Amino acid sequence: MILARLKNFKVLTPYFKKYIPHYVIGFAFLIVHNYGYVKFPEYMKLTLEEVSATNNPLLVRNLLLITTAYLAITCLFMYISRWTLIGLSRKIEHHFRQDLYHKLLHLSTEFYKNEQVGDLVSRITNDLNDVRTMLGPGIMYIPNSLSRIAFFIPVMITLSPILMGAIMGLIVVLVVLILFIMPMLRPLYKKIQTIRASINNEAWQFIFGISTIKLNTIETIKSNHFNKISHRYLKANVRLAVFEGFTWPLFLFIFSMSAIIILAIGGREVIAGRLNLAELLQFNIMLSILTFSVFSLGWVMSLITQGLSALERINNFFLQPSADTKKIATLPTSGKPKSITLKNLSLKDPHQRIILDNISLSIKPGEIIALTGKTGSGKTSLIELLLSIIPPSSGQILIDQTDLATIKPEILYQIITAVPQETFLFSTTIKNNIAFEEEHNPNLPRVITAAKLSAIHKEITAFPNQYNQILGERGITLSGGQKQRTAISRSLYKKASILILDDALSSVDSQTEKNIIDNLKKFKSLKTIILSSHKISLLRIADRILYLDQGRLSEQGSHSELMLLNRQYAKMARLQELKAAIE
């Protein structure tokens, strides 16, 4: 089972190649220190023989000093080998985590729609730690144990072939048990890792959904649900503990039999004169060291089984295709506004339900376009297509006559900037949130200008630390409207050619909205602006309004033109005007 899963190591090959010289040094010191362990029992034998054969305390003292010095050097070599090999596992863990994070950044949005946050976090933390443990102690103890076995067994056979033959029988039994039992642990480890991911995901939802939980008074329901998952985790770990609780005492019992064998067979050999007490002591010391080495193989197999299971889960990330592998086209990223052309654009969901149906239109450079329509009419889906978050089912989107599907993401997102419906702010300063693409060297005058244009400057200066005010998790320090305006500031800070606002002023009061609208009008010569909204006050500023109905472009024109048509847009506008008059 383990051999069949060693193909998962392929993803780690580049890291092993990078550190080949370090591994050579680490394994060299490891082998030398194990050779030293062979000599230690031999010196102990010589010391005992001298004690038995002579009354020269000086010679005995010298032998003990030599033995101590030899053991100290051996331990120093062991420290160097451990420092090198365990240190390498930490370095590989660091690089692996960086590459994993880079891979996650370049996966498609569709991938994240099918994954749970808690599971992702579990894989890049807990699972990666299991992989690191496998690469450190797991890899180190295999050559460590095998080299000791290779060094010790010939010497022990020389001392007493009969005694070693009996001990080898125990070792064979132990190895067979290890090879039989360890594959049975894999399903348990995998189940524990999966449930642990579920716990992380449930905790994440609880923390970020605490307001909803409290408002709906479902604390008890959520607590009971979490307890069920925790109980499953407990049961899985108890099963593992029971299994290991049976396995390791069994191994220990087999090792304990070696002491009985030494007393029974070794004692008989001493009585028969084929072995003296000093040689029996040497054999016993070597067996004790060898016992630990063979015993550690069982522990190592457990680490490797757990590590391979974790590596298999992590490999699922690397097997996912990156979203931008075939995008090679470039465009000038200057501040000039861009044209946008939609050709027969259609979009269907996985169940083949039509979301957008054969939309064709041209947007001139510097034009302000407004998207509106009933909820579910396809506005946000069209914006996601423009942002290359999802691919169209058919049709094309062209930016300055270049197919959007071929433009490199790093180029595309210099050209386009967007404020989505759900704004996300980082737990850092307001200044860094606005200039987050340049957070290590933000241009403060540009930050302030962007904040003024989005009508948030005065509120920022009211904070004790002003632009250096640290925001809480996901921007919790700010209100909904402040979050939206900070996100708009971020988009205005970026010198992009196309600005997209997806219902980005829904939480803003009418006066602040008017100020922002007036400021947006100033960008007509610098940006092509696409905004999505239900607010007539915002839609009025557009050069052209696109009214979507069930995924189709049913109306387009300026506010006055659509009012004259007296169709769905006009009805929506009059209804809003009536509500405003009543209020």
Coordinates of C-alpha atoms in Angstrom, one line a residue, residues 194-196 198-200 202-203 220-236:
T194 CA -10.7 14.6 7.1
I195 CA -12.6 15.1 10.4
R196 CA -10.0 17.6 11.6
S198 CA -14.3 19.5 9.2
I199 CA -13.7 20.9 12.6
N200 CA -11.6 23.7 11.2
E202 CA -17.0 24.5 11.3
A203 CA -14.9 26.7 13.6
T220 CA -27.4 25.6 20.9
I221 CA -28.0 24.1 17.5
K222 CA -24.5 25.1 16.3
S223 CA -23.0 23.9 19.5
N224 CA -24.6 20.5 19.2
H225 CA -23.5 20.2 15.6
F226 CA -19.9 21.0 16.6
N227 CA -20.1 18.5 19.4
K228 CA -21.2 15.8 16.9
I229 CA -18.1 16.5 14.7
S230 CA -15.9 16.6 17.8
H231 CA -17.3 13.3 19.0
R232 CA -16.5 11.8 15.6
Y233 CA -12.9 13.1 15.9
L234 CA -12.7 11.7 19.5
K235 CA -14.0 8.2 18.3
A236 CA -11.5 8.2 15.4

